[in-house]
Each structure stands twice: as structure tokens, then as C-alpha cells.
């Protein structure tokens, strides 16, 4: 039952998870059959199916042994009939025919290319695909008007589809910290997202920014982007202001999973190490040739949180998305609480529970603490 499933997923997280859920960065995505089916479901807009495959895939990854036969999987949660069939196929034949068919289908290939453009979601990609657009070249000659995000996405397509390495994330951290601290001394910058979970590569770099004096962080995003712009490293940005308000009926009422922090989706210019010593005139000339320019574009998210919400923001922005989802489900179903990236509301006591660390949030939820590297579900 789903109750048993939740217990098994969360009851002894520290022992079950320690070391075993480290994301296999070394395994190319295309070799993880259930991840392909999950992605394909996402690209079809089928969220329920996608989550089911993500759960199965995460469960398999969490096993600290190689599976030799499906019989070994008996009694494990999160593995539906369909996932078991796929695993059986892989064990018997070395690959799953369904996965191979999916990967070679024109729809999957086109949807991957089109949603690979920053600013293009599943809905837009679907619409273009039904119009016969399958490639970037076809999109460019289609006459469609692209919004500024999509224009930037197309312009930096190759860079943004090349994974960001840990070293690159560290270099970006230095740039962001310098900018933040120059406009607001005392502000704290924390690397969140996959890199905080110990992943060695990612699709972007996520930063959470706060200041020990509540209120000082307000409007910070604009000052930071102005600073990055003056330093010539801001290639694209879109900022949104903070729209979060505590409501007397509790947090998490809105059906949207999006949080409401002041934030900035940006694309930054990362100058490659060896290019830093070059003659600036030469560097400028090289930039006209995107193939061999001495910098690359990197997607960076800046999120600003008031210090009172910081622990919740950090938990929410560390991910993984599936881990967050399961944790929020646990909060609702097992504790009658609503967890968001802003707050934790106890529906029985009808009050917000405060926390100044992630550990306190796990404790409020009756869960053993799971360190970031154990959250790669
Ligand atoms: N997140 C969120 N709301 C969003 C986007 C993300 O709460 N609208 C959270 C959940 C994610 C985390 O922030 O786990 C970081 O989001 P990413 O999409 O950057 O995911 P990761 O950093 O985990 O992976 P990647 O390596 O692909 O960047
Ligand atoms: Mg990320």
C-alpha cells in the first residue's frame, strides 16, 4: 500500500540512503532505461507516468547491489508492473525494446531537441512538433517569433546543452560571491541544487542568497544583476520579485509547486581559465566565432531568501525534485503538514513551525536527517 511504501522510503533514511543513492554521474543518461521512459512521459506531458518511472529508477539506483533477476525485486516499493517488465527485458536481452523504440522515435528526438532550448517548455515544443518542426534549423526558418529567453536559448544552445562541471560551478561561485558581497556586504551565498548534493555535473548552477539581517536582502537581485552586467558577464537575465505572503490558513495552499522568492534566471559568461591572460583585443575578436571563443555560456539561477525562511529555501533548492516531492507528500499524508520552500504549516495545530536549519525541518516531520548527498533520489 502507499502507506507501506512511504514508510519504506522514509523510515530509516540514514541507513538506507547513506552512500547508496549517490547519483551515477558516470552512467550516461541514455543508458538508464527507466530514466528514458520517465523523460519520454514528461515530454508527453504525462506527469503521473513520469513520476512513477522516476520512482522506479531512483529505487533501482538506491540498491547497493547488482540486480540479477526480477525475483530479487519482490516486495520492493515503487516498482510497478510496467517498470518490472522493462527491467526483465533488460536482464533477458541486454536492452528494453520499448526504450530503444522510444529513443529512436522522431517525436522523442524532436521533443528533446526543442525542449533543449532554454525557455521552451513541453507545450511549446509539442505545438512546434505538430507543425512539423523537428530541428533548430527548421525552427529558425519557420518564421516563429521567439521570446527573449528562447532567443538566448537558441543563441547559446550548444553551450547550455553541455553539462556544467564542478570546476565551472566553483568558478561561477567566485563571480557570483564577488558581485553579491560588493553590493551587500555580509550577504551569504550558498551553492544549492545538484552540486550541493555532490553531483559532479549539472545543467545549471543554483545559488541561494540571504543576509543575517532580515529585510536587507530585499531588492538584492537587481543590484547583483546590475553589478554582473557592469562586469560584462551577464548574457541574459529575467528577474521576478518576491510575491510570498504567509496566509492565516497555512502554507502550501496553492497548487503550484513554484516558489515565490525574488529570483533571477540568468545566463552568465564564464571565461575559461587559459583565456584570462590573453590580450583583451584578441579575446574580443574571438567572441565573434562562437566555435572557438574563450568563454562559455552557463545557466545560473539566483534565488534570494529572507533569513527566516532560509532553512526551508535551502531544503527546497537542494532537491532532488523527486526527493522534494516525496518529502512534501510525507508531510501531508503522515503529518498533516504543508511543506514548501518558504515554510512548514501544521494543519492540526493550525500554526507555522519555524526552523533555522534543515535538521530542524526533518525533526518537525519526524524524519531522520538526510544529508544533501543522500537526496539524489
Ligand atoms: N526547484 C524548485 N523550483 C523550481 C526549480 C527548482 O523548487 N522551479 C528546486 C528543486 C531542484 C532544485 O531547486 O532540485 C534545483 O533545480 P534544478 O532544476 O537546477 O535541478 P538540479 O540542480 O537538482 O539538477 P541539475 O543538475 O539538472 O541542475
Ligand atoms: Mg541545478
XYZ file of C-alpha atoms and ligand atoms in Angstrom:
406
model
C 0.000 0.000 0.000
C 1.104 3.586 -0.393
C 1.439 3.838 3.385
C 3.926 0.985 3.471
C 5.739 2.495 0.515
C 6.145 5.807 2.288
C 7.368 4.121 5.421
C 9.918 2.136 3.484
C 11.071 5.249 1.668
C 11.431 7.352 4.767
C 11.515 5.293 7.929
C 15.236 4.695 8.095
C 16.566 7.114 5.538
C 20.033 7.464 7.001
C 20.807 3.764 6.981
C 19.069 3.028 3.721
C 20.396 6.002 1.872
C 23.920 6.543 3.131
C 26.312 6.294 0.218
C 23.923 4.239 -1.857
C 21.961 6.962 -3.567
C 24.905 8.885 -4.979
C 23.939 9.843 -8.467
C 25.801 7.766 -11.029
C 27.266 10.681 -12.972
C 29.456 8.153 -14.696
C 26.489 6.433 -16.322
C 25.308 8.292 -19.420
C 21.667 9.217 -19.123
C 20.739 7.274 -22.252
C 21.873 4.057 -20.566
C 19.372 4.377 -17.758
C 16.311 2.759 -19.370
C 13.703 3.833 -16.827
C 15.019 7.416 -16.937
C 14.396 7.445 -20.688
C 10.803 6.330 -20.172
C 10.374 8.936 -17.421
C 11.700 11.642 -19.694
C 9.551 10.469 -22.566
C 6.464 10.655 -20.321
C 7.494 14.172 -19.256
C 7.868 15.162 -22.896
C 4.339 13.857 -23.475
C 3.083 15.991 -20.601
C 2.195 12.842 -18.630
C 3.369 13.845 -15.169
C 1.860 10.862 -13.294
C 3.563 8.321 -15.516
C 6.835 10.268 -15.374
C 6.861 10.261 -11.565
C 6.142 6.511 -11.485
C 9.172 5.813 -13.705
C 11.337 8.283 -11.748
C 10.469 6.435 -8.541
C 11.327 3.037 -10.045
C 14.573 4.403 -11.419
C 15.514 6.012 -8.090
C 14.741 2.778 -6.254
C 16.991 0.750 -8.564
C 19.773 3.288 -8.124
C 19.419 3.101 -4.342
C 20.090 -0.644 -4.278
C 23.661 -1.292 -3.250
C 23.903 -4.456 -5.307
C 23.511 -5.505 -8.905
C 20.140 -6.980 -9.709
C 20.425 -10.372 -11.452
C 16.733 -11.207 -11.773
C 13.357 -9.566 -11.186
C 12.607 -12.116 -8.467
C 15.078 -10.202 -6.274
C 12.851 -7.162 -6.561
C 9.857 -8.878 -4.997
C 8.401 -6.890 -2.118
C 10.205 -3.661 -3.015
C 8.092 -0.491 -3.193
C 7.846 1.929 -6.134
C 8.191 -0.773 -8.796
C 5.066 -1.030 -10.912
C 4.164 -3.738 -13.402
C 5.441 -1.685 -16.317
C 8.834 -0.943 -14.737
C 9.294 -4.611 -13.822
C 8.593 -5.579 -17.433
C 11.261 -3.157 -18.645
C 13.792 -4.449 -16.107
C 13.004 -8.035 -17.111
C 13.577 -7.135 -20.747
C 16.945 -5.515 -19.938
C 18.020 -8.521 -17.864
C 16.947 -11.011 -20.538
C 18.017 -9.180 -23.684
C 20.544 -6.581 -22.603
C 18.144 -3.813 -23.584
C 14.470 -2.944 -23.500
C 12.737 -2.879 -26.867
C 10.335 -0.240 -25.581
C 13.196 2.010 -24.501
C 15.049 1.534 -27.789
C 11.887 2.309 -29.772
C 11.284 5.387 -27.657
C 14.822 6.654 -28.150
C 14.655 6.258 -31.917
C 11.173 7.735 -32.355
C 11.103 11.005 -34.281
C 8.803 12.519 -31.694
C 11.140 11.835 -28.757
C 14.161 13.082 -30.694
C 12.430 16.273 -31.826
C 10.959 16.993 -28.395
C 14.385 16.570 -26.820
C 15.994 18.980 -29.278
C 13.240 21.578 -28.906
C 12.875 21.434 -25.111
C 16.671 21.593 -25.001
C 16.262 25.257 -25.933
C 16.264 27.352 -22.748
C 12.825 28.985 -22.496
C 10.988 26.263 -24.414
C 8.674 24.033 -22.394
C 6.804 20.878 -23.336
C 3.679 22.729 -24.511
C 5.536 24.963 -26.951
C 7.704 22.122 -28.226
C 4.596 19.970 -28.806
C 2.947 22.733 -30.805
C 6.026 23.185 -32.968
C 6.413 19.437 -33.462
C 2.810 19.130 -34.708
C 3.673 21.872 -37.217
C 6.486 19.657 -38.495
C 9.368 21.416 -36.734
C 11.929 18.829 -35.602
C 15.245 20.673 -35.615
C 16.805 24.019 -34.710
C 17.298 24.786 -38.388
C 13.590 24.196 -39.087
C 12.673 26.401 -36.140
C 14.913 29.190 -37.367
C 13.304 29.210 -40.810
C 9.753 28.702 -39.510
C 9.058 32.395 -39.042
C 8.057 31.919 -35.389
C 8.716 34.889 -33.149
C 10.776 33.761 -30.179
C 10.631 35.470 -26.801
C 13.886 36.868 -25.322
C 14.542 33.710 -23.252
C 14.121 31.475 -26.307
C 16.317 33.757 -28.424
C 19.071 33.446 -25.824
C 18.390 29.699 -25.611
C 18.902 29.317 -29.343
C 21.950 31.585 -29.421
C 23.748 29.620 -26.682
C 22.210 26.240 -27.478
C 25.447 24.248 -27.702
C 26.905 25.737 -24.512
C 23.725 25.303 -22.495
C 23.409 21.673 -23.537
C 26.937 20.902 -22.462
C 26.926 19.845 -18.793
C 28.441 22.282 -16.292
C 31.364 20.720 -14.426
C 32.074 21.116 -10.729
C 35.125 23.276 -11.520
C 32.995 25.532 -13.691
C 30.399 25.768 -10.913
C 33.154 26.782 -8.481
C 34.420 29.447 -10.890
C 30.872 30.810 -11.287
C 30.546 30.776 -7.466
C 33.527 33.128 -7.185
C 31.985 35.556 -9.699
C 28.586 35.484 -8.013
C 30.015 35.848 -4.482
C 32.145 38.810 -5.533
C 29.152 40.526 -7.094
C 26.810 39.813 -4.168
C 29.272 40.909 -1.488
C 30.204 44.071 -3.355
C 26.573 45.231 -3.452
C 25.599 43.920 0.017
C 28.463 43.216 2.404
C 27.640 40.434 4.852
C 25.292 38.652 2.441
C 25.702 34.874 2.297
C 25.833 32.906 -0.936
C 25.183 29.149 -0.862
C 25.644 26.757 -3.761
C 22.412 24.726 -3.913
C 20.870 22.297 -6.439
C 22.640 19.201 -7.666
C 26.133 20.466 -6.840
C 25.224 20.730 -3.151
C 24.159 17.081 -3.358
C 27.652 16.199 -4.541
C 26.866 15.779 -8.224
C 29.933 16.334 -10.384
C 27.985 17.940 -13.238
C 24.697 19.721 -13.749
C 22.543 21.544 -16.259
C 22.846 24.830 -14.373
C 24.274 26.373 -11.197
C 21.820 27.288 -8.440
C 22.586 29.858 -5.752
C 20.657 30.806 -2.668
C 21.378 34.250 -1.249
C 20.419 35.642 2.142
C 21.522 38.203 4.740
C 21.580 37.760 8.543
C 19.546 40.970 8.982
C 16.046 40.244 7.721
C 14.944 42.830 5.174
C 18.434 43.711 3.966
C 18.058 41.102 1.212
C 15.062 42.866 -0.361
C 15.684 44.004 -3.919
C 19.105 42.381 -3.936
C 18.651 40.583 -7.241
C 18.517 43.851 -9.203
C 21.699 45.152 -7.609
C 23.506 41.875 -8.273
C 22.460 41.728 -11.921
C 23.482 45.377 -12.386
C 26.886 44.507 -10.949
C 27.281 41.401 -13.144
C 26.229 43.473 -16.132
C 28.828 46.169 -15.397
C 31.448 43.441 -15.274
C 30.374 42.240 -18.708
C 29.413 38.715 -17.667
C 25.619 38.893 -17.878
C 24.448 37.437 -21.190
C 20.750 37.144 -20.326
C 18.564 37.624 -17.284
C 14.963 37.625 -16.223
C 14.138 38.603 -12.681
C 10.965 38.127 -10.688
C 10.208 39.822 -7.400
C 9.196 38.168 -4.147
C 5.440 37.585 -4.002
C 5.307 35.286 -0.979
C 2.863 36.067 1.819
C 2.078 33.959 4.849
C -1.619 33.273 4.914
C -3.588 32.547 8.082
C -4.887 29.299 6.546
C -1.406 27.965 6.128
C 1.283 27.476 3.541
C 1.227 25.280 0.506
C -2.398 26.026 -0.299
C -1.592 26.974 -3.834
C -1.470 24.027 -6.190
C 1.587 25.443 -7.887
C 4.920 23.927 -6.927
C 6.721 27.111 -7.904
C 8.062 29.138 -5.030
C 7.716 32.898 -4.809
C 11.175 34.122 -3.960
C 12.843 37.099 -5.568
C 14.921 35.444 -8.212
C 16.813 35.655 -11.447
C 17.078 33.126 -14.257
C 20.273 34.102 -15.976
C 22.932 33.099 -18.452
C 26.434 34.100 -17.401
C 29.635 34.281 -19.367
C 32.302 32.030 -17.896
C 35.771 32.966 -19.115
C 37.879 29.826 -19.497
C 40.961 29.744 -17.286
C 43.618 29.730 -20.015
C 41.963 32.715 -21.722
C 42.220 35.045 -18.733
C 45.799 36.084 -19.531
C 45.092 36.778 -23.191
C 45.168 40.166 -24.864
C 41.655 41.649 -24.415
C 41.558 42.789 -28.049
C 42.180 39.248 -29.202
C 39.547 37.941 -26.776
C 37.007 40.380 -28.217
C 37.832 39.271 -31.770
C 37.460 35.605 -30.810
C 33.978 36.205 -29.495
C 32.618 36.620 -32.993
C 33.431 32.978 -33.621
C 31.251 31.007 -31.246
C 33.123 27.828 -32.114
C 36.436 28.820 -30.526
C 35.677 31.749 -28.266
C 37.489 31.732 -24.922
C 34.346 31.662 -22.812
C 31.210 29.634 -22.484
C 27.644 30.423 -21.507
C 26.291 28.875 -18.295
C 22.757 28.847 -16.918
C 22.683 30.316 -13.420
C 19.726 30.671 -11.043
C 19.927 33.234 -8.260
C 17.329 32.927 -5.515
C 17.030 35.433 -2.671
C 15.522 34.317 0.623
C 14.834 36.205 3.848
C 16.876 34.636 6.652
C 13.710 33.477 8.473
C 12.822 31.241 5.500
C 16.370 30.260 4.639
C 16.302 26.687 6.019
C 13.150 25.938 4.004
C 14.597 27.602 0.907
C 17.823 25.613 1.253
C 15.950 22.334 1.645
C 13.705 23.177 -1.322
C 16.532 24.313 -3.587
C 18.852 21.436 -2.796
C 16.482 18.926 -4.390
C 16.399 16.497 -5.973
C 12.997 17.278 -7.400
C 11.835 13.736 -6.649
C 13.207 13.908 -3.102
C 11.336 17.197 -2.517
C 8.183 15.721 -3.921
C 8.347 12.660 -1.684
C 9.139 14.784 1.358
C 6.149 17.048 0.730
C 3.928 14.004 0.260
C 5.202 12.568 3.540
C 4.443 15.887 5.277
C 0.842 15.922 4.029
C -0.057 12.251 4.378
C 1.838 11.256 7.505
C 1.998 14.500 9.488
C -0.866 16.609 8.140
C 1.622 19.383 7.447
C 2.262 21.524 4.371
C 5.911 21.918 3.410
C 7.099 24.473 0.878
C 10.363 26.268 0.111
C 9.060 29.067 2.339
C 7.551 27.435 5.396
C 6.098 24.431 7.220
C 2.485 24.666 8.347
C 0.969 22.262 10.856
C -2.652 21.700 9.837
C -3.563 20.171 13.213
C -2.064 22.885 15.385
C -3.059 25.489 12.812
C 0.284 27.265 13.016
C 3.586 27.671 11.229
C 6.562 25.738 12.620
C 9.785 27.702 12.465
C 13.205 26.251 11.684
C 16.652 27.734 11.428
C 18.299 24.612 9.967
C 17.402 21.730 7.685
C 17.890 19.373 10.640
C 15.020 21.094 12.480
C 12.724 20.634 9.487
C 13.448 16.887 9.320
C 12.805 16.732 13.085
C 9.450 18.561 12.758
C 8.493 15.938 10.170
C 9.548 13.050 12.398
C 12.274 12.034 9.958
C 15.889 11.152 10.493
C 18.161 13.786 8.933
C 19.373 13.016 5.413
C 22.485 14.894 4.301
C 22.423 16.509 0.822
C 24.411 13.676 -0.777
C 21.689 11.263 0.338
C 19.000 13.251 -1.503
C 19.867 12.197 -5.048
C 16.659 10.205 -5.463
N 13.468 23.876 -7.706
C 12.308 24.409 -7.239
N 11.507 25.109 -8.058
C 11.849 25.286 -9.352
C 13.037 24.755 -9.852
C 13.830 24.044 -8.987
O 11.988 24.242 -6.072
N 11.033 25.979 -10.151
C 14.327 23.141 -6.782
C 14.277 21.664 -6.878
C 15.565 21.302 -7.542
C 16.479 22.441 -7.222
O 15.635 23.545 -6.982
O 16.080 20.090 -7.104
C 17.410 22.740 -8.322
O 16.737 22.692 -9.565
P 17.451 22.198 -10.881
O 16.420 22.135 -11.947
O 18.637 23.049 -11.148
O 17.869 20.703 -10.529
P 19.227 20.121 -10.011
O 20.162 21.196 -9.603
O 18.829 19.133 -8.988
O 19.787 19.335 -11.242
P 20.667 19.872 -12.464
O 21.978 19.205 -12.304
O 19.959 19.383 -13.676
O 20.752 21.346 -12.417
Mg 20.657 22.786 -10.876
